[in-house]
Every structure is written in C-alpha cells, then in structure tokens.
Coordinates of C-alpha atoms in Angstrom, one line a residue:
X1 CA -218.4 -143.5 -1.3
X2 CA -222.2 -142.6 -1.3
X3 CA -222.0 -144.7 2.1
X4 CA -219.1 -141.9 3.7
X5 CA -221.5 -139.3 3.2
X6 CA -225.0 -140.6 4.3
X7 CA -223.0 -141.5 7.5
X8 CA -221.7 -137.8 8.1
X9 CA -225.5 -136.4 7.2
X10 CA -226.8 -139.1 9.8
X11 CA -224.4 -137.6 12.6
X12 CA -224.9 -134.3 11.0
X13 CA -228.7 -134.6 12.4
X14 CA -228.0 -136.6 15.6
X15 CA -228.6 -134.9 18.7
X16 CA -225.7 -134.2 20.7
X17 CA -224.7 -135.3 23.6
X18 CA -223.4 -133.7 26.5
X19 CA -221.9 -134.3 29.9
X20 CA -223.9 -132.2 32.3
X21 CA -222.6 -133.5 35.0
X22 CA -219.2 -132.4 36.4
X23 CA -216.4 -135.5 34.7
X24 CA -214.5 -134.9 37.5
X25 CA -216.3 -137.4 39.0
X26 CA -216.1 -140.2 36.8
X27 CA -212.2 -139.5 36.7
X28 CA -212.6 -139.3 40.4
X29 CA -214.0 -142.7 40.0
X30 CA -211.1 -144.2 37.8
X31 CA -208.4 -143.5 40.5
X32 CA -210.7 -145.8 43.1
X33 CA -210.9 -148.0 40.5
X34 CA -207.4 -148.4 39.9
X35 CA -207.3 -149.5 44.0
X36 CA -210.3 -151.6 44.5
X37 CA -210.9 -152.7 41.3
X38 CA -208.8 -156.1 40.7
X39 CA -208.9 -159.4 42.4
X40 CA -205.9 -157.8 44.9
X41 CA -207.4 -155.4 46.0
X42 CA -205.4 -154.2 49.0
X43 CA -208.5 -152.4 50.8
X44 CA -210.6 -155.8 51.6
X45 CA -209.0 -158.9 50.8
X46 CA -211.1 -161.1 48.9
X47 CA -213.0 -157.6 47.6
X48 CA -213.4 -157.2 43.7
X49 CA -214.6 -154.2 42.4
X50 CA -214.4 -154.4 38.6
X51 CA -217.7 -155.8 37.5
X52 CA -220.0 -152.8 40.1
X53 CA -222.1 -150.7 37.9
X54 CA -221.4 -146.3 39.0
X55 CA -224.1 -144.1 39.3
X56 CA -223.9 -140.4 39.0
X57 CA -226.6 -138.0 39.3
X58 CA -227.8 -134.4 39.1
X59 CA -232.0 -134.2 40.1
X60 CA -233.9 -134.1 37.5
X61 CA -230.8 -133.4 35.1
X62 CA -228.9 -136.1 34.2
X63 CA -227.1 -139.3 35.6
X64 CA -224.6 -141.0 33.7
X65 CA -224.7 -144.9 34.4
X66 CA -220.5 -145.9 33.8
X67 CA -219.9 -150.3 33.6
X68 CA -223.3 -151.1 33.3
X69 CA -224.3 -154.8 31.3
X70 CA -227.4 -153.6 30.8
X71 CA -228.9 -149.9 31.4
X72 CA -232.3 -149.4 31.7
X73 CA -234.5 -147.6 28.9
X74 CA -234.5 -144.0 28.5
X75 CA -230.0 -144.2 28.6
X76 CA -227.9 -144.0 25.2
X77 CA -224.3 -144.9 25.0
X78 CA -222.1 -141.6 25.3
X79 CA -220.1 -141.3 22.4
X80 CA -218.3 -137.9 23.1
X81 CA -214.4 -137.6 23.4
X82 CA -214.3 -138.5 27.4
X83 CA -213.6 -141.7 27.7
X84 CA -213.6 -144.0 31.6
X85 CA -211.5 -147.0 31.4
X86 CA -214.4 -148.1 33.8
X87 CA -216.5 -149.5 31.4
X88 CA -219.1 -148.3 28.3
X89 CA -220.9 -144.2 29.5
X90 CA -224.4 -144.4 29.5
X91 CA -226.8 -141.3 29.6
X92 CA -230.0 -140.2 30.8
X93 CA -231.1 -136.4 30.8
X94 CA -234.0 -134.9 32.3
X95 CA -234.7 -138.2 34.1
X96 CA -233.5 -139.3 37.4
X97 CA -233.9 -142.4 39.9
X98 CA -233.1 -140.4 42.8
X99 CA -234.8 -136.8 43.2
X100 CA -233.0 -135.0 46.1
X101 CA -229.4 -133.5 46.7
X102 CA -226.6 -135.6 48.2
X103 CA -228.1 -138.7 48.2
X104 CA -224.8 -141.1 48.2
X105 CA -225.6 -144.8 48.6
X106 CA -226.3 -147.8 46.8
X107 CA -229.4 -149.0 44.8
X108 CA -230.8 -151.3 42.5
X109 CA -230.8 -150.3 38.7
X110 CA -232.9 -152.4 36.6
X111 CA -232.1 -155.6 38.9
X112 CA -228.5 -154.8 39.3
X113 CA -226.8 -153.5 42.9
X114 CA -225.0 -149.9 42.1
X115 CA -223.2 -147.5 43.6
X116 CA -224.6 -144.0 43.8
X117 CA -222.8 -140.6 43.2
X118 CA -224.2 -137.2 43.4
X119 CA -222.8 -134.9 41.1
X120 CA -221.0 -131.9 42.7
X121 CA -223.1 -129.1 42.3
X122 CA -225.8 -131.3 43.2
X123 CA -224.1 -131.6 47.1
X124 CA -222.9 -127.8 46.2
X125 CA -226.6 -127.4 45.8
X126 CA -227.3 -129.1 49.5
X127 CA -224.3 -128.1 51.1
X128 CA -226.5 -123.9 50.6
X129 CA -229.4 -125.1 51.5
X130 CA -228.5 -126.2 55.2
X131 CA -225.8 -123.3 56.1
X132 CA -228.3 -121.0 56.6
X133 CA -229.4 -122.2 60.0
X134 CA -225.5 -122.8 60.7
X135 CA -225.4 -119.2 60.1
X136 CA -228.5 -118.3 61.7
X137 CA -227.3 -120.6 64.6
X138 CA -223.5 -119.9 64.1
X139 CA -223.1 -116.2 63.4
X140 CA -219.6 -115.6 64.1
X141 CA -218.5 -118.4 61.8
X142 CA -220.2 -116.9 59.1
X143 CA -216.9 -117.2 57.0
X144 CA -215.7 -120.5 58.3
X145 CA -218.2 -122.3 57.5
X146 CA -218.7 -120.5 54.0
X147 CA -214.9 -121.0 52.9
X148 CA -215.9 -124.9 54.1
X149 CA -218.1 -125.3 51.3
X150 CA -216.8 -123.5 49.0
X151 CA -213.8 -125.8 48.1
X152 CA -214.1 -129.6 47.8
X153 CA -212.4 -131.6 48.9
X154 CA -210.6 -134.2 46.4
X155 CA -209.7 -137.1 49.2
X156 CA -213.7 -137.0 50.4
X157 CA -214.6 -137.0 47.0
X158 CA -212.9 -139.9 45.8
X159 CA -212.7 -142.1 48.9
X160 CA -216.5 -142.0 48.6
X161 CA -216.7 -144.1 46.0
X162 CA -215.3 -146.5 47.6
X163 CA -217.3 -146.3 50.3
X164 CA -220.3 -146.7 48.2
X165 CA -219.0 -149.4 46.3
X166 CA -217.8 -151.3 49.4
X167 CA -221.8 -151.4 50.4
X168 CA -222.5 -153.1 47.0
X169 CA -220.2 -155.3 47.9
X170 CA -221.3 -156.2 51.9
X171 CA -225.0 -156.4 51.0
X172 CA -224.0 -159.0 49.0
X173 CA -222.1 -161.1 51.3
X174 CA -224.6 -160.2 54.4
X175 CA -227.4 -158.4 53.0
X176 CA -229.1 -158.8 56.7
X177 CA -226.8 -158.1 59.2
X178 CA -227.1 -154.4 59.4
X179 CA -229.6 -152.8 62.4
X180 CA -232.8 -152.0 62.6
X181 CA -233.1 -148.2 62.5
X182 CA -236.7 -148.8 64.1
X183 CA -234.7 -149.4 67.0
X184 CA -233.7 -144.9 67.2
X185 CA -237.1 -144.4 68.0
X186 CA -236.0 -146.3 71.1
X187 CA -232.4 -144.8 71.5
X188 CA -232.0 -143.2 74.8
X189 CA -230.4 -140.4 73.1
X190 CA -230.2 -137.6 75.6
X191 CA -228.8 -140.4 78.3
X192 CA -225.8 -138.6 80.0
X193 CA -224.6 -141.9 81.1
X194 CA -224.7 -143.0 77.7
X195 CA -223.4 -139.6 76.2
X196 CA -220.8 -139.6 78.2
X197 CA -219.3 -142.8 78.2
X198 CA -219.3 -142.3 74.3
X199 CA -217.4 -139.7 75.0
X200 CA -214.3 -141.0 76.6
X201 CA -214.8 -143.7 74.1
X202 CA -213.7 -141.8 71.0
X203 CA -210.8 -140.5 73.0
X204 CA -209.8 -143.2 73.8
X205 CA -210.2 -145.0 69.8
X206 CA -208.2 -141.5 68.9
X207 CA -205.7 -142.7 71.5
X208 CA -205.2 -146.1 70.0
X209 CA -204.9 -145.2 66.8
X210 CA -202.7 -142.2 67.2
X211 CA -200.6 -143.9 69.5
X212 CA -196.4 -144.0 68.7
X213 CA -195.6 -147.9 69.5
X214 CA -198.6 -151.1 69.7
X215 CA -198.2 -151.6 73.4
X216 CA -199.4 -148.0 73.5
X217 CA -202.0 -148.1 71.0
X218 CA -203.1 -151.3 73.0
X219 CA -203.5 -150.2 76.1
X220 CA -205.9 -147.1 75.2
X221 CA -207.6 -150.0 73.3
X222 CA -208.7 -151.6 76.5
X223 CA -209.6 -148.4 78.4
X224 CA -212.4 -147.8 74.6
X225 CA -213.6 -151.8 75.7
X226 CA -213.9 -150.6 79.4
X227 CA -215.8 -147.1 78.2
X228 CA -217.9 -149.5 75.8
X229 CA -218.8 -152.3 78.3
X230 CA -219.6 -149.6 81.0
X231 CA -221.8 -148.1 79.2
X232 CA -223.7 -151.0 77.2
X233 CA -224.4 -152.4 80.7
X234 CA -226.8 -149.4 81.2
X235 CA -228.2 -150.1 77.6
X236 CA -230.7 -152.0 75.7
X237 CA -230.2 -155.3 74.2
X238 CA -231.6 -153.7 71.0
X239 CA -230.2 -150.3 70.9
X240 CA -226.8 -152.1 71.5
X241 CA -227.4 -154.5 68.2
X242 CA -228.6 -151.3 66.5
X243 CA -225.3 -150.1 66.9
X244 CA -223.1 -153.1 66.2
X245 CA -225.7 -153.5 62.3
X246 CA -224.8 -150.1 62.3
X247 CA -221.1 -149.7 62.8
X248 CA -220.9 -152.9 60.4
X249 CA -222.6 -151.7 57.5
X250 CA -222.0 -147.4 57.9
X251 CA -218.9 -148.4 59.9
X252 CA -217.2 -150.8 58.1
X253 CA -218.1 -148.6 54.3
X254 CA -215.9 -145.4 56.5
X255 CA -213.4 -147.7 57.7
X256 CA -212.7 -148.9 53.7
X257 CA -212.3 -144.6 53.1
X258 CA -209.5 -144.7 55.5
X259 CA -208.1 -148.3 54.7
X260 CA -208.2 -146.4 50.7
X261 CA -206.3 -143.7 52.3
X262 CA -203.3 -146.2 53.4
X263 CA -203.4 -147.2 50.3
X264 CA -203.0 -144.5 48.3
X265 CA -200.1 -142.9 49.9
X266 CA -197.0 -143.2 47.4
X267 CA -199.5 -143.7 44.5
X268 CA -198.3 -142.2 41.4
X269 CA -201.8 -140.4 40.5
X270 CA -203.5 -140.4 36.7
X271 CA -202.7 -137.6 34.6
X272 CA -206.6 -136.3 35.0
X273 CA -206.2 -136.2 38.6
X274 CA -204.2 -133.2 38.4
X275 CA -207.4 -131.9 37.0
X276 CA -209.0 -131.9 40.6
X277 CA -209.2 -128.8 42.4
X278 CA -207.2 -128.6 44.8
X279 CA -205.3 -131.9 44.5
X280 CA -201.9 -132.8 46.0
X281 CA -201.0 -136.4 44.8
X282 CA -200.7 -138.2 47.3
X283 CA -197.3 -137.7 49.2
X284 CA -198.0 -137.9 52.5
X285 CA -201.3 -138.8 53.6
X286 CA -200.6 -138.3 57.4
X287 CA -202.7 -135.3 57.3
X288 CA -205.8 -136.9 55.6
X289 CA -206.1 -139.8 58.3
X290 CA -206.3 -137.9 60.9
X291 CA -208.5 -135.4 59.2
X292 CA -211.0 -138.8 59.2
X293 CA -209.8 -139.7 63.5
X294 CA -210.7 -136.4 64.6
X295 CA -214.1 -136.3 62.9
X296 CA -214.4 -139.2 64.6
X297 CA -213.9 -138.0 68.1
X298 CA -215.6 -134.7 67.5
X299 CA -218.8 -136.8 66.6
X300 CA -218.8 -139.6 69.0
X301 CA -218.1 -136.7 71.6
X302 CA -221.0 -134.7 71.0
X303 CA -218.8 -131.4 69.3
X304 CA -220.3 -132.1 65.8
X305 CA -223.3 -131.5 64.8
X306 CA -225.3 -133.3 61.9
X307 CA -228.4 -131.6 60.7
X308 CA -227.9 -129.2 63.3
X309 CA -229.5 -131.7 65.1
X310 CA -228.3 -132.0 68.5
X311 CA -231.0 -134.4 69.9
X312 CA -232.1 -136.5 68.0
X313 CA -231.5 -139.2 66.0
X314 CA -228.7 -137.7 63.0
X315 CA -226.4 -137.5 65.9
X316 CA -226.7 -141.4 67.5
X317 CA -226.0 -142.6 63.5
X318 CA -223.7 -141.2 62.5
X319 CA -221.2 -140.9 65.4
X320 CA -221.5 -145.0 64.3
X321 CA -220.1 -144.6 60.9
X322 CA -216.4 -143.9 62.4
X323 CA -216.5 -145.7 65.4
X324 CA -216.8 -148.9 63.5
X325 CA -213.8 -147.4 61.2
X326 CA -211.9 -146.7 64.0
X327 CA -212.2 -149.8 65.9
X328 CA -211.6 -151.2 62.2
X329 CA -208.1 -149.9 62.3
X330 CA -207.5 -150.1 65.5
X331 CA -208.1 -154.8 65.0
X332 CA -206.1 -153.9 61.6
X333 CA -203.0 -152.7 63.9
X334 CA -203.4 -155.3 67.1
X335 CA -202.8 -157.6 63.9
X336 CA -206.1 -160.0 63.5
X337 CA -207.3 -161.6 60.8
X338 CA -211.6 -160.1 60.8
X339 CA -212.6 -158.5 57.4
X340 CA -214.1 -162.3 56.0
X341 CA -215.0 -163.3 59.9
X342 CA -217.1 -159.9 60.4
X343 CA -218.8 -160.6 57.3
X344 CA -219.5 -164.6 57.2
X345 CA -219.5 -164.8 60.8
X346 CA -222.1 -163.3 63.5
X347 CA -219.0 -161.3 64.7
X348 CA -219.3 -157.9 66.1
X349 CA -216.2 -155.3 66.1
X350 CA -217.1 -155.3 69.7
X351 CA -215.9 -159.3 69.8
X352 CA -213.4 -159.6 67.8
X353 CA -212.1 -156.4 69.7
X354 CA -212.3 -157.8 73.3
X355 CA -211.3 -160.8 70.9
X356 CA -207.2 -159.3 70.0
X357 CA -207.0 -157.3 72.8
X358 CA -207.5 -160.5 75.3
X359 CA -208.0 -158.2 78.5
X360 CA -207.6 -159.0 81.6
X361 CA -211.3 -158.6 83.9
X362 CA -208.6 -157.1 86.6
X363 CA -207.6 -154.5 83.7
X364 CA -211.0 -153.8 82.7
X365 CA -211.9 -152.6 85.9
X366 CA -209.1 -150.6 86.7
X367 CA -209.5 -148.9 83.7
X368 CA -213.1 -147.9 84.9
X369 CA -212.5 -146.5 88.2
X370 CA -209.5 -144.6 86.4
X371 CA -212.0 -142.8 83.8
X372 CA -214.6 -142.3 87.3
X373 CA -212.7 -140.4 88.7
X374 CA -210.8 -138.4 85.4
X375 CA -211.5 -134.9 85.4
X376 CA -212.0 -135.6 81.8
X377 CA -215.4 -138.1 83.0
X378 CA -216.7 -135.3 85.4
X379 CA -216.3 -132.6 83.1
X380 CA -218.2 -134.7 80.2
X381 CA -220.8 -135.3 82.9
X382 CA -222.1 -132.2 83.2
X383 CA -221.9 -130.9 79.5
X384 CA -223.7 -134.1 78.9
X385 CA -226.1 -133.3 82.1
X386 CA -227.2 -129.3 80.4
X387 CA -227.9 -131.3 76.9
X388 CA -230.0 -133.9 78.2
X389 CA -231.8 -130.6 80.0
X390 CA -231.8 -128.6 77.2
X391 CA -232.8 -131.6 75.3
X392 CA -235.9 -132.2 76.7
X393 CA -237.0 -128.4 76.5
X394 CA -236.8 -128.8 73.0
X395 CA -238.0 -132.1 72.9
X396 CA -241.5 -130.0 74.4
X397 CA -241.4 -127.2 72.1
X398 CA -241.8 -130.0 68.7
X399 CA -244.3 -132.0 69.8
X400 CA -246.0 -128.6 71.3
X401 CA -245.2 -127.2 67.5
X402 CA -248.5 -129.8 66.1
X403 CA -251.1 -128.4 67.8
X404 CA -249.9 -124.6 67.5
X405 CA -249.7 -125.0 63.7
X406 CA -252.3 -123.7 60.8
X407 CA -253.8 -127.2 61.1
X408 CA -253.0 -130.8 62.7
X409 CA -254.9 -133.9 61.1
X410 CA -255.3 -136.9 63.7
X411 CA -255.0 -140.6 62.1
X412 CA -257.2 -142.6 64.6
X413 CA -256.8 -146.2 63.8
X414 CA -257.6 -147.7 68.0
X415 CA -260.4 -149.4 66.0
X416 CA -258.5 -151.1 63.5
X417 CA -257.8 -154.9 64.1
X418 CA -253.9 -156.0 63.4
X419 CA -253.7 -152.9 61.5
X420 CA -249.6 -152.6 59.1
X421 CA -248.8 -149.4 59.4
X422 CA -244.9 -148.0 59.0
X423 CA -243.7 -145.0 57.7
X424 CA -240.6 -144.4 54.2
X425 CA -238.4 -142.2 56.5
X426 CA -234.7 -141.4 57.0
X427 CA -232.7 -142.4 59.8
X428 CA -231.4 -139.6 60.4
X429 CA -235.0 -137.6 61.0
X430 CA -236.0 -139.6 64.3
X431 CA -236.5 -137.7 67.2
X432 CA -237.5 -140.0 70.4
X433 CA -239.9 -138.1 72.9
X434 CA -240.7 -141.0 75.0
X435 CA -241.0 -144.9 74.3
X436 CA -244.3 -144.4 73.2
X437 CA -244.3 -141.4 70.9
X438 CA -241.5 -141.0 67.8
X439 CA -241.4 -137.5 65.1
X440 CA -240.2 -138.6 62.0
X441 CA -239.4 -135.4 60.2
X442 CA -236.6 -133.8 57.9
X443 CA -238.1 -135.1 54.2
X444 CA -241.2 -135.7 53.6
X445 CA -243.3 -138.5 55.3
X446 CA -244.9 -141.5 53.5
X447 CA -246.9 -143.7 56.1
X448 CA -249.0 -147.0 55.9
X449 CA -251.8 -147.5 58.3
X450 CA -253.8 -150.6 57.1
X451 CA -255.7 -149.7 54.0
X452 CA -254.8 -146.1 53.8
X453 CA -252.1 -144.3 52.2
X454 CA -251.2 -140.7 52.7
X455 CA -247.8 -138.4 51.5
X456 CA -246.5 -135.1 52.6
X457 CA -246.1 -132.9 50.2
X458 CA -243.2 -131.1 51.6
X459 CA -241.1 -131.9 54.9
X460 CA -243.0 -131.6 57.8
X461 CA -242.8 -133.2 60.9
X462 CA -245.2 -136.5 62.3
X463 CA -245.7 -137.8 65.6
X464 CA -246.1 -141.4 65.4
X465 CA -248.0 -142.7 69.0
X466 CA -248.0 -146.4 69.4
X467 CA -250.1 -146.2 72.7
X468 CA -253.2 -144.4 72.1
X469 CA -252.5 -145.4 68.4
X470 CA -253.0 -142.3 66.6
X471 CA -250.3 -140.5 64.2
X472 CA -250.5 -136.4 64.0
X473 CA -249.7 -134.4 60.4
X474 CA -248.6 -130.8 60.5
X475 CA -251.4 -129.2 57.7
X476 CA -250.2 -126.3 56.1
X477 CA -253.5 -124.4 56.3
X478 CA -256.8 -124.4 58.1
X479 CA -259.1 -128.3 57.0
X480 CA -261.8 -128.5 55.5
X481 CA -264.9 -130.5 54.9
X482 CA -264.4 -131.1 51.0
X483 CA -264.9 -134.6 50.7
X484 CA -266.6 -135.5 54.1
X485 CA -270.6 -136.2 54.3
X486 CA -272.5 -134.8 56.0
X487 CA -273.3 -137.6 59.0
X488 CA -269.4 -137.2 59.6
X489 CA -268.3 -140.0 58.1
X490 CA -265.7 -140.4 54.9
X491 CA -264.8 -143.5 52.4
X492 CA -262.7 -141.8 49.6
X493 CA -260.6 -143.9 47.2
X494 CA -258.5 -140.2 47.9
X495 CA -258.7 -137.2 49.7
X496 CA -256.5 -134.0 49.9
X497 CA -256.1 -131.8 53.1
X498 CA -253.8 -128.6 52.6
X499 CA -249.6 -130.1 52.5
X500 CA -250.9 -134.1 52.4
X501 CA -252.8 -136.8 50.5
X502 CA -255.2 -139.5 51.9
X503 CA -255.7 -142.3 49.7
X504 CA -258.1 -145.3 50.6
X505 CA -259.7 -143.7 53.6
X506 CA -262.8 -145.0 55.5
X507 CA -264.0 -143.8 59.1
X508 CA -265.7 -141.2 61.2
X509 CA -264.4 -137.7 61.2
X510 CA -264.6 -134.8 63.7
X511 CA -263.5 -131.4 62.9
X512 CA -262.8 -129.2 66.2
X513 CA -261.1 -125.3 64.7
X514 CA -257.5 -126.2 63.0
X515 CA -257.5 -129.6 64.3
X516 CA -259.5 -133.1 61.7
X517 CA -259.2 -136.5 63.1
X518 CA -260.0 -140.0 61.3
X519 CA -261.2 -142.5 63.2
X520 CA -260.4 -145.3 61.0
X521 CA -262.5 -148.2 60.1
X522 CA -262.0 -151.6 58.3

C-alpha cells in the first residue's frame, strides 16, 4: 500500500507529456506500414519496411521518433494514451534535427537511417510563406491557390511515408546509384530542343499509362523512346547520367507512391483513418493515380512550376521525379521483371524500358519523323523558344543584382594552390548562367574555399565563377574596414561583414565603394 501511494506521488509530480505534432500523421504512417511493413510487401518485391524508424517533426517545437532502436540523448519514451502499431514512441521537445519546414527526407539518427516527414502544420507554414509570390504572379488565381493549400490531400500525405521509407531501403541496397547534383550547374536548362522533346516524352508517357490495352501502351511507349533518344543525342553524357541517376533515386520513390495507390485500392481502412480530414476510403483510387499522371505531364512539359522557378534547376530536377515514376509504371505494364535489376545492376530505367519495348530502328525513326512533323511539336517549339528568350533576360537580371545590391563580397581564390571549393546548397536553388558561372540560392549558403569557411545569415544568392576563380556574395549593407589592417591585409580567425560570417580568412583586401574583394592567400 505504501509503495502504491509513493508511485502515485511520483506520477503526479512527473512532467506531463504532450504530443505537439499532429497525431494523425502517426495514424497515416501506421496505415502505410500495414502495406509495406511486412515480408510480402506488394509495392516492391523484397522490401520489408517493418524495421525502418519514423520521425515526424515541427521545427524547434518537437520531433517524434517511432520504432527507433536507440533514440539519441534528449528523447524520452512517450507513455500517453496514443500508441502506434509500428513501435514505441519517443519525444524530444524544444529541439529538432531540422530547422526548416517541409523537409520530407531520410537521415541518420544516432547512426540509424530514419525516414523524416514534416508535421502537418510545418507543411502548412511553408505553404503560407510560398503563396505570396504565386498570388503576385497570378492574382486572378488567388482563390484557387489559397483553397489548394487549406484542404490537405490525405492520399498524398500518406504515400509520402512510403516514398521516404523507400529511400531508406534504396540507399541500403544501392548507395552510389544517384545523380550528381553538381551536374545541374551545366545542364541545358533553357535548351529549346531539350525542353520541346521533354514535353513530347510527357505526352507519350501519359498516353502509355492511360492506354486501353497493352498494344496501345506499347505503341505510345515506342513514341516516348523515340523522343528520348532524339533528345539525348543532343545532351551531354554528364547531363544524361544525371537524369538516369535522379530518375533512379527520386523517380523510383515517386513510383512507390504510385504503386502504393494501386495496392491500397479495395483495402479496408484502419478505423482511425476516418478521423483524417478528407479521407474517403479506398474504393476506387483511379482518380488519385490520375492526379500523379497529370502532374507528371505538366511538370515535364513546363505547365507546372516549382518554387516559382521557370528558368533554374527546380523544374529540371523535379520533373525527373515524375518521369522516373512513369517509366517504372510503364515497365510494370509491359510485364518486365525489373525491380531487382534496377537495384543490383547498372541498368537504368531507360535501358530497361528499351529492352522491354524491343522497338525496331525503323519504328523509332518513323515515330521521330512523325513527331517532328506534328502540330504539337511546332507549338511546343514556339513556347520553348520564348522560354529561352525570357530566361536569358532573367539570368542577366539575376547577375546584375550582385552589383546593384547594398553591398557585395568577392572571394578571389585564383592565387591559391589547388584549393578545395565546395558549397552546402539545395539542388533546387541552382541557376546556370553559362558553363563557367553558376548561381546558388533559395537557402542560406555555406561554403569552403581552401581553409576559409563562410556562411550567410539569410537566403541570398551567391555567384561562383570557375573560370576566373571567384565567389560573389550579396551583402545586406555597406562593407566596413573592421578587422582589416591598414595595409589591407587580413589574417583572422573570424571576420563579420553585413549578412555573412567568415572563418580562417587570410589575404589582401580591397574595398571599392560597396564592393569588398578578398584575394585569398595560402
């Protein structure tokens, strides 16, 4: 009796545990695990996600770990009323691994690869911050844009768990088979040829996936392959390899979303799923799969934008999510056994589709000629020519901003002997100026140039010129002489300029008006 009374006192004094993230995210994860979390996973043969840990987070507020074998210091086991069939729940409040909203990804947590999904409100906050630009650009679409973000899409939210869980499996099975993101700096983003043929590829993939029979699907597939081969004749090996690598990494994860919708159809939902806003069961998910096919077409043909970016890497990278998805779905339709091969061999989705279609050279040549002669091709060519012209103007304007801003820092590393140069950036933020010059943007950029490290305090573009070996950084104010010797030398562990911090700086400094140039020395 005394022991029970003491336990009650301790319980009353314990800090109450509160789930600050949306618990319905954990309901959605459990629902997806009922499909992929077993040895007979119908989405991808041989993949069992039952041991994959799950993290749901809201930046700076709370992150929740489920089914993690060894949560890091700071996490405590959740013993509230909510439980998950996936595994034990652990909470960490006030500190999170990710500071940015909307990071759906995978990462190592205490040495264990873990899928990460942003909380509902984190995603909404990111959406709120992004709609301002969209409404400015399309004021007549304001109501549609706002409504599109108010109501969540439960199927998209659920399949995101499958997408990120597959990344964990994929990186275990084929850790070196992704695309090199630096190739985006040299990708022909505004090429009229490339963008026109890409739109034709989109049309053909859509036709193949929606064809009423296998014969029509194959015919559309041959048309797609003809367009891809015609396009890639003009594409560098580096750019083609980037496409293949990104279709493998992100395209297959998007295919997993598509395939999950196929496997969910007709399933009896878990009872808690009916608490999810907008959930309507799994009776017929044709419309849901159709949304992905439509998105594929519109991202590949340029109708849909990404990050309000028409001319940079965002549309290039994101359309490969969908082309990879569609090629995977086409391979299923053609009946090729491909899942193991794409993970364990050098085969690409393109090479596998080429094998499955077994098209004769004459058939491909005829399809290419018919495409070139079509009204659709001519219309697309005109559209992409205008895109290229507008893009050239836009790029020049972005370069001019470095001289037009309140201040500019130029890091000149031309005198360094074989320096290591690298940046922490998002591939969605790359804007190619020319083969020698690349702009990085969208997030605060951190960089390494030899011994020097720099970091921005807010998202501002930087310009890297590999030919003259300079890095241009936009400052938030007029540069000063603080920390710089009277003869212009600097040798400082730390140096702060408006909007950027530098460490281990050694060199000569020249200040000309609002531009400061540091000629780095070994």
